mmCIF file with all atom_site columns, C-alpha atoms in Angstrom:
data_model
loop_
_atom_site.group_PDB
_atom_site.id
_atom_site.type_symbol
_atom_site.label_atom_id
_atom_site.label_alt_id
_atom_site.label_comp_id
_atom_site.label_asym_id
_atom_site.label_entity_id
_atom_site.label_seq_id
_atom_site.pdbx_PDB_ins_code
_atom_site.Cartn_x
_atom_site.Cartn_y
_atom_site.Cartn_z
_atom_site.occupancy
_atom_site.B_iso_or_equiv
_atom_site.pdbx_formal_charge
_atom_site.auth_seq_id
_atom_site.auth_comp_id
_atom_site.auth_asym_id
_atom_site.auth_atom_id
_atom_site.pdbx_PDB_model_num
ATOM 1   C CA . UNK N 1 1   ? 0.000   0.000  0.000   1.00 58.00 ? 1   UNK N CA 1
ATOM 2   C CA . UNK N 1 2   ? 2.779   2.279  0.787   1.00 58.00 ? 2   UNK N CA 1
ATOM 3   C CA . UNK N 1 3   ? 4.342   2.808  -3.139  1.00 65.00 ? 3   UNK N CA 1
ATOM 4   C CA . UNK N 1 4   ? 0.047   2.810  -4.502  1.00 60.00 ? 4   UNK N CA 1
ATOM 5   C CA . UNK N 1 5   ? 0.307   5.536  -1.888  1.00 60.00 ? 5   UNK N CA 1
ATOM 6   C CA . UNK N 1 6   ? 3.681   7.484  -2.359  1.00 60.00 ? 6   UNK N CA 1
ATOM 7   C CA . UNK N 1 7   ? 2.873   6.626  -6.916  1.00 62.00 ? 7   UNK N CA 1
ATOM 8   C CA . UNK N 1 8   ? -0.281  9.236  -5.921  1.00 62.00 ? 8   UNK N CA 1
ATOM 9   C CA . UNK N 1 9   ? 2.178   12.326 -5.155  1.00 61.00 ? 9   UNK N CA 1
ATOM 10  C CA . UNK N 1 10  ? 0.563   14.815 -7.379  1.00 61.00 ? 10  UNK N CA 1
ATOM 11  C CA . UNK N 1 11  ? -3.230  13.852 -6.055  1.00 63.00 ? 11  UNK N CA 1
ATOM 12  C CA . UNK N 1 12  ? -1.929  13.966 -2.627  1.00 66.00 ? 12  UNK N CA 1
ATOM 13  C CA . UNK N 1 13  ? -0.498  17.379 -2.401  1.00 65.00 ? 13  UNK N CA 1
ATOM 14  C CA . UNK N 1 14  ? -4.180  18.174 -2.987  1.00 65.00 ? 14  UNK N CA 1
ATOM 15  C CA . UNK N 1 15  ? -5.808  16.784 -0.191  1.00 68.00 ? 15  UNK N CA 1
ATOM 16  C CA . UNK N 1 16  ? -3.020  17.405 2.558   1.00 69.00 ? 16  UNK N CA 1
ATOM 17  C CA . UNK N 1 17  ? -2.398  20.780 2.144   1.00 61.00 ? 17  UNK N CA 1
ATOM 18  C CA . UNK N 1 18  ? -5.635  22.652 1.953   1.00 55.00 ? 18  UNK N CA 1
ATOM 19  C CA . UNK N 1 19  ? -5.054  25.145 4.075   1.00 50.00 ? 19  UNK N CA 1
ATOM 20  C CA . UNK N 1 20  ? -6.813  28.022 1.898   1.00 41.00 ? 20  UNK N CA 1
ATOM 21  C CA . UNK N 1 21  ? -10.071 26.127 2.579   1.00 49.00 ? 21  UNK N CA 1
ATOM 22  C CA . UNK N 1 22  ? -10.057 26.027 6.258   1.00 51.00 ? 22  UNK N CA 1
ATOM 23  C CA . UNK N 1 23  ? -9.405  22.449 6.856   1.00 54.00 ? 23  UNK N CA 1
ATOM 24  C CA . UNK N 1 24  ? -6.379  21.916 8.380   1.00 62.00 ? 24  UNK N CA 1
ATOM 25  C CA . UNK N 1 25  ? -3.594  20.265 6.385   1.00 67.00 ? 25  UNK N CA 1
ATOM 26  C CA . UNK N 1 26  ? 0.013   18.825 6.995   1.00 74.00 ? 26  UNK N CA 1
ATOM 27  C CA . UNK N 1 27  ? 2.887   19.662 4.945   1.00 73.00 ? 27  UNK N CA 1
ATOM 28  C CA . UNK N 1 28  ? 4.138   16.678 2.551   1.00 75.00 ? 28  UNK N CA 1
ATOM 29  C CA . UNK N 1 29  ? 7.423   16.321 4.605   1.00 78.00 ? 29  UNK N CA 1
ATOM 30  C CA . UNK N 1 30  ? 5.434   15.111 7.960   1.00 79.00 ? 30  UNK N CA 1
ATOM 31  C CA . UNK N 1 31  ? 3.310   12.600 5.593   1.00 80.00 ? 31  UNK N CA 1
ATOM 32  C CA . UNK N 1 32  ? 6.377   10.983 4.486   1.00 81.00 ? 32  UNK N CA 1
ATOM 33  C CA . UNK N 1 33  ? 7.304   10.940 7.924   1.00 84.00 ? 33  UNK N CA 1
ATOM 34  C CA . UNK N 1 34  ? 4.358   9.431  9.052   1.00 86.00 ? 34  UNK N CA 1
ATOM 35  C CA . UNK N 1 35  ? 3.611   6.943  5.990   1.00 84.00 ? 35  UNK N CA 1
ATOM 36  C CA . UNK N 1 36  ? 6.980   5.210  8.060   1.00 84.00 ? 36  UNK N CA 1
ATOM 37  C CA . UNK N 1 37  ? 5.271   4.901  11.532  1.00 86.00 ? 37  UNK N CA 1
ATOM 38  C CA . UNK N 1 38  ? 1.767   4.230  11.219  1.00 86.00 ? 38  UNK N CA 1
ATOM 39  C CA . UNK N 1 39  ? 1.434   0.937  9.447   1.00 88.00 ? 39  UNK N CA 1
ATOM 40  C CA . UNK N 1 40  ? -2.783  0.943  8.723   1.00 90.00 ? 40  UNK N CA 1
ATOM 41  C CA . UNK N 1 41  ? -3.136  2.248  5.963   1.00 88.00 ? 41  UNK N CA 1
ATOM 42  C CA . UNK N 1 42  ? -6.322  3.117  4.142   1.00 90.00 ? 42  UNK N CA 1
ATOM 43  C CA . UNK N 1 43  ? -6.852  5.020  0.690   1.00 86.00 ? 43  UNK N CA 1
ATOM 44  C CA . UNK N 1 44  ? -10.407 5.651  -1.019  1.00 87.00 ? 44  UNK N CA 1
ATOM 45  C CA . UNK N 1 45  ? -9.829  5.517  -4.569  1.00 85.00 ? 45  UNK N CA 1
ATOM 46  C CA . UNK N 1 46  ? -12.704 6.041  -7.807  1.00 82.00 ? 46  UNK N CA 1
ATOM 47  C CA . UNK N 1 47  ? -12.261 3.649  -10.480 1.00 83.00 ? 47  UNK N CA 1
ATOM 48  C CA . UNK N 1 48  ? -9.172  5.852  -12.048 1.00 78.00 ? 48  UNK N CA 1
ATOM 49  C CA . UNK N 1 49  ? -6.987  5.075  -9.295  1.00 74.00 ? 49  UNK N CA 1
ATOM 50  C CA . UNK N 1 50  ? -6.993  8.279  -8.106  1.00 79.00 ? 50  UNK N CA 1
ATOM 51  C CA . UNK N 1 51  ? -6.833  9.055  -4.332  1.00 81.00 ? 51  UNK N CA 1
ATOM 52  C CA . UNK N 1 52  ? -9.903  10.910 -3.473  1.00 84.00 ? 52  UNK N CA 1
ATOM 53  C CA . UNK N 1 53  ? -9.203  10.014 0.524   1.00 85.00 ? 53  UNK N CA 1
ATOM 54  C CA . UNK N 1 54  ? -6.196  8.959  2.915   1.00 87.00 ? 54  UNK N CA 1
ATOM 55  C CA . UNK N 1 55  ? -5.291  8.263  6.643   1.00 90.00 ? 55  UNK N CA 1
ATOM 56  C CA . UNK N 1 56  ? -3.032  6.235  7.921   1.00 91.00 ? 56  UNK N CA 1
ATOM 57  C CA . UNK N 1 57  ? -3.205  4.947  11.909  1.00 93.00 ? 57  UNK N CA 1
ATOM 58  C CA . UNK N 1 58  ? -1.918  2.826  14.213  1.00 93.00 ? 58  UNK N CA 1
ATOM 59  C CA . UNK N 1 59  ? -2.752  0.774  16.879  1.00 93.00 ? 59  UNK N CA 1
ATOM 60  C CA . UNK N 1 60  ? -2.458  2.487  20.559  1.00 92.00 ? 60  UNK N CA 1
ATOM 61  C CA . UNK N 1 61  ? -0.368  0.102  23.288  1.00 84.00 ? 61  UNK N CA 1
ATOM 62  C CA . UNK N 1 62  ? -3.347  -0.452 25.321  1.00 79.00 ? 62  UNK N CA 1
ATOM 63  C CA . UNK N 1 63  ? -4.842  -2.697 23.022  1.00 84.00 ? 63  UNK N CA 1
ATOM 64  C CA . UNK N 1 64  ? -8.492  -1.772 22.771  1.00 91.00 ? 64  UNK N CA 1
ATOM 65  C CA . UNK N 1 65  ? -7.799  1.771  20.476  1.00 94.00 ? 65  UNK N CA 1
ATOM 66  C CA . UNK N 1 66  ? -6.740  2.621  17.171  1.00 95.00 ? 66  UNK N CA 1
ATOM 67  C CA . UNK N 1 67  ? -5.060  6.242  16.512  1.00 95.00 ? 67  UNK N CA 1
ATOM 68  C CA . UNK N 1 68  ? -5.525  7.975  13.468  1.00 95.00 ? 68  UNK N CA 1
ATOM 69  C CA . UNK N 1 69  ? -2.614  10.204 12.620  1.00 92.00 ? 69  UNK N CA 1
ATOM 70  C CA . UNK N 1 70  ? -3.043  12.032 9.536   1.00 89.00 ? 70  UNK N CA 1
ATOM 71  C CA . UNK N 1 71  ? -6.617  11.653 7.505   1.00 86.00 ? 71  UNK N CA 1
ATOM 72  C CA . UNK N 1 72  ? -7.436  13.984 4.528   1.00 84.00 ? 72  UNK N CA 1
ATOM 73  C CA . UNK N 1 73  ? -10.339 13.618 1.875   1.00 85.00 ? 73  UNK N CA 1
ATOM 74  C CA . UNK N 1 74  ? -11.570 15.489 -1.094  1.00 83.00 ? 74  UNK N CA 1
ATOM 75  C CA . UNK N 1 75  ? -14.455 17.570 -0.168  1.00 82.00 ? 75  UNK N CA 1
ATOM 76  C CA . UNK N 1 76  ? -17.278 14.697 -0.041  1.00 86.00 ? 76  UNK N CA 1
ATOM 77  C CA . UNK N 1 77  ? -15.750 11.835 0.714   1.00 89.00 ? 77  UNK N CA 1
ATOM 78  C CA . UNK N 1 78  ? -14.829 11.948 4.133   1.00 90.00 ? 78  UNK N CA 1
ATOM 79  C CA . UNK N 1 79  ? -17.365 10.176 5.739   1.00 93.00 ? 79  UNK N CA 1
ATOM 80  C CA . UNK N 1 80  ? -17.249 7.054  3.551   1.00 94.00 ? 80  UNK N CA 1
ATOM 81  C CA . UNK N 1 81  ? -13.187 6.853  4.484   1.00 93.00 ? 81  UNK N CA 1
ATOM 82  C CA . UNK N 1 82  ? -14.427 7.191  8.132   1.00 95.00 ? 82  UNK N CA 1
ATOM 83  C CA . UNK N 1 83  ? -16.856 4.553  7.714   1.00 94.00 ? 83  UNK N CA 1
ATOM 84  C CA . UNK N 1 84  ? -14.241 2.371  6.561   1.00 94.00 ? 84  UNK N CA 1
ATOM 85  C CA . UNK N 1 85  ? -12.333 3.165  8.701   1.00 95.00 ? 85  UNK N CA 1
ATOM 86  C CA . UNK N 1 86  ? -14.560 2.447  11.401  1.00 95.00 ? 86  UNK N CA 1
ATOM 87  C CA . UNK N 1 87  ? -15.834 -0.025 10.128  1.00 94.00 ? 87  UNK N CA 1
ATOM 88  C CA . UNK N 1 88  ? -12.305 -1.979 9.525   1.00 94.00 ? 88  UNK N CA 1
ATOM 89  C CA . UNK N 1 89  ? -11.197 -1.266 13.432  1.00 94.00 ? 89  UNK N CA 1
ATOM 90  C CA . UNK N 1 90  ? -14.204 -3.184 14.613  1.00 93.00 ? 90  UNK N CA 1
ATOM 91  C CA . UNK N 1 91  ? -13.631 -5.714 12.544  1.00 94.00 ? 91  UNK N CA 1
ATOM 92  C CA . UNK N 1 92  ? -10.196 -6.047 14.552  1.00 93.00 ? 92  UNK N CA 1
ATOM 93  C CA . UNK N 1 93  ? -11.310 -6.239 17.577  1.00 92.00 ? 93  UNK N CA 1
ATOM 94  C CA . UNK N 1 94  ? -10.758 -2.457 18.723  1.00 93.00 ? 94  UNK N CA 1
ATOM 95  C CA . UNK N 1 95  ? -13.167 -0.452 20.939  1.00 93.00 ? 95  UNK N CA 1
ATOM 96  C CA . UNK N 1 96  ? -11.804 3.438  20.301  1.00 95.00 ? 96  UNK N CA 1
ATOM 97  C CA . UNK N 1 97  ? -10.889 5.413  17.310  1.00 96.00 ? 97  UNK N CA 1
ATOM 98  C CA . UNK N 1 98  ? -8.157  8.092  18.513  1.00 96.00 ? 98  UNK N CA 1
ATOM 99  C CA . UNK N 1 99  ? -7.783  11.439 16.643  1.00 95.00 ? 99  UNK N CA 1
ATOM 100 C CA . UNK N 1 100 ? -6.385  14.923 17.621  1.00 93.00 ? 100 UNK N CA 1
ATOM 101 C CA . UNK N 1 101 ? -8.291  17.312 15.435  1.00 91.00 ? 101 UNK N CA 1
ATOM 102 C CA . UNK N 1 102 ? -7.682  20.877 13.872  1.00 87.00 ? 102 UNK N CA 1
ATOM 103 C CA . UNK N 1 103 ? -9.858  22.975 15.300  1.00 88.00 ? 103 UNK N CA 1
ATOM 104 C CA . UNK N 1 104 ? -11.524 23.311 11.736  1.00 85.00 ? 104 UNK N CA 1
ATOM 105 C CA . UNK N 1 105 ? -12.342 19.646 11.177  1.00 89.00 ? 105 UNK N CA 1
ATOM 106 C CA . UNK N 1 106 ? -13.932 19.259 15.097  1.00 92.00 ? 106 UNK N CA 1
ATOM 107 C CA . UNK N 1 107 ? -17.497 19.701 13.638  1.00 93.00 ? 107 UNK N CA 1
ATOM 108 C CA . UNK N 1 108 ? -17.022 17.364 10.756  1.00 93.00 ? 108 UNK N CA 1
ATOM 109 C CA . UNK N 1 109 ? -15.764 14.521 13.803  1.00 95.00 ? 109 UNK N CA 1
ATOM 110 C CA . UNK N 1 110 ? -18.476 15.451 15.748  1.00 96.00 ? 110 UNK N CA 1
ATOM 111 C CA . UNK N 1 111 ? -21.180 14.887 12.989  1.00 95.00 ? 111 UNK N CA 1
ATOM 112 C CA . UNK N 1 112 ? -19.324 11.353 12.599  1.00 95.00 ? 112 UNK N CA 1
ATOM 113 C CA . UNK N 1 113 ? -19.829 10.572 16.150  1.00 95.00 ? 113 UNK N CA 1
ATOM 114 C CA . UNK N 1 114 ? -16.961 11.400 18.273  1.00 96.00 ? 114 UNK N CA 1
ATOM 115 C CA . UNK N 1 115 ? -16.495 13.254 21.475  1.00 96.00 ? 115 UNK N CA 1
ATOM 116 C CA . UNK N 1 116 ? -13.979 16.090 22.755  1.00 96.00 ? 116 UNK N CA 1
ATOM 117 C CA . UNK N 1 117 ? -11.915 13.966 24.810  1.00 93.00 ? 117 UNK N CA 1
ATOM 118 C CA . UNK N 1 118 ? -9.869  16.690 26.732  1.00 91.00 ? 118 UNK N CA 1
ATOM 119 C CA . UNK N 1 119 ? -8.207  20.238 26.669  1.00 92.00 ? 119 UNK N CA 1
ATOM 120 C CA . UNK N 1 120 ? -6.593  21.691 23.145  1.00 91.00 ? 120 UNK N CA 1
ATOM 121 C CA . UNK N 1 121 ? -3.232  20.886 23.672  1.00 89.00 ? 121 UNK N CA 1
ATOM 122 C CA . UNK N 1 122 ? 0.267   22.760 22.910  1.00 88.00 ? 122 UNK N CA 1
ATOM 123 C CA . UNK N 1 123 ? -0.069  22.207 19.320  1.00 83.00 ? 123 UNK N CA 1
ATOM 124 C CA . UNK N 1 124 ? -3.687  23.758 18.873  1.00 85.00 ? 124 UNK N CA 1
ATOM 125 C CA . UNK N 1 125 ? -4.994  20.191 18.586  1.00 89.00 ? 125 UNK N CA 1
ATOM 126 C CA . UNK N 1 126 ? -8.327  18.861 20.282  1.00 93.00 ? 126 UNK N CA 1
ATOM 127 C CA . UNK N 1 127 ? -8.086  15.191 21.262  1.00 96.00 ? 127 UNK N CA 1
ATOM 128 C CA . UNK N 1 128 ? -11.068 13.278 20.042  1.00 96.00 ? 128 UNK N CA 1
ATOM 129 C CA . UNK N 1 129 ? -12.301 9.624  20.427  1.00 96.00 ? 129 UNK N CA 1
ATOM 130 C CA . UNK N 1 130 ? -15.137 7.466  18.747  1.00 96.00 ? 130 UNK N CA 1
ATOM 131 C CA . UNK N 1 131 ? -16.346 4.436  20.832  1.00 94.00 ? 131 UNK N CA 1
ATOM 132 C CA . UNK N 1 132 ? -16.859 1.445  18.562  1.00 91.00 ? 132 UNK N CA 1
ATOM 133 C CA . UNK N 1 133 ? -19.264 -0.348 20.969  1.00 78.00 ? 133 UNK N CA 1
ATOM 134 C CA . UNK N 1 134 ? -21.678 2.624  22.498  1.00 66.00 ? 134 UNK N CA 1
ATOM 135 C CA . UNK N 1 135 ? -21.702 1.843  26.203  1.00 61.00 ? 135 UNK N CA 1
ATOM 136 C CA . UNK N 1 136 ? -24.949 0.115  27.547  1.00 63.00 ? 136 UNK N CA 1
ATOM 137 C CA . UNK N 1 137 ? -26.458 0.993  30.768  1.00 62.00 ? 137 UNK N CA 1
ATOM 138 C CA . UNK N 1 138 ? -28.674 -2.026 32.141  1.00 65.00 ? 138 UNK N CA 1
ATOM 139 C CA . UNK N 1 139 ? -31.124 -0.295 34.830  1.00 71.00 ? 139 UNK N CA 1
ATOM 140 C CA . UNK N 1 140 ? -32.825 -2.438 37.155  1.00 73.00 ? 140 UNK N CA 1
ATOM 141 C CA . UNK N 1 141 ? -36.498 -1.864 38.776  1.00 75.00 ? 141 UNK N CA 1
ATOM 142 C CA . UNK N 1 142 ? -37.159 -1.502 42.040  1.00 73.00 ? 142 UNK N CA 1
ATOM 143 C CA . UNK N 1 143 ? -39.453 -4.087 43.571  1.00 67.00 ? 143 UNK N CA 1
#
């Protein structure tokens, strides 16, 4: 996955750094950084090959969360790469999706069903977390 990824360069430039539409972005030199240390990797393609969505993630030492470390979609297809992704980290046996948000993308995560999870930190970020299985409050009646 990582060369389909890196043979998408010029696509790629297009959804990571779009900054001049309010969404956040990371420069190409912290991708390539990153494409080394998170080894999930998930790309949403149309039937050209071309890269219309990309995150990559990894999963946190605790066992029961996956992180999601850089995620950037064309305009429109963000939610279907979340479902997948979702979708693929319950299939593993995970209970959390992990994120640390741009301020800019908090209502898009929020709309997909995660929670502010803490403070902004240092870096402007807002931690974020989806639970996989919703918890389930059993309520007994008094007799």
């Amino acid at each position: 996955m990582t060369s389909l990824i890196r043979s998408q360069k010029q696509y790629l430039n297009t959804l990571l750094v779009p900054l001049n539409e309010g969404r956040g972005g990371v420069s190409p030199a912290y991708f390539n950084r990153a494409l080394n240390v998170n080894p999930i990797q998930y790309a949403l393609m149309n039937n050209n090959a071309t890269v219309h969505g990309i995150a990559l993630a990894r999963n946190l030492n605790n066992g029961n969360s996956r992180y999601i470390n850089v995620i950037a979609a064309r305009k429109g297809s963000g939610a279907k790469l979340m479902n997948n992704i979702k979708n693929n980290t319950k299939k593993n046996g995970k209970h959390y999706i992990r994120l640390s948000s741009v301020p800019n993308a908090v209502g898009f995560y929020l709309r997909q069903g995660f929670k502010k999870n803490g403070n902004t930190n240092r870096n402007g970020l807002i931690p974020m977390v989806f639970s996989i299985t919703p918890l389930v409050v059993t309520l007994k009646r008094k007799r």
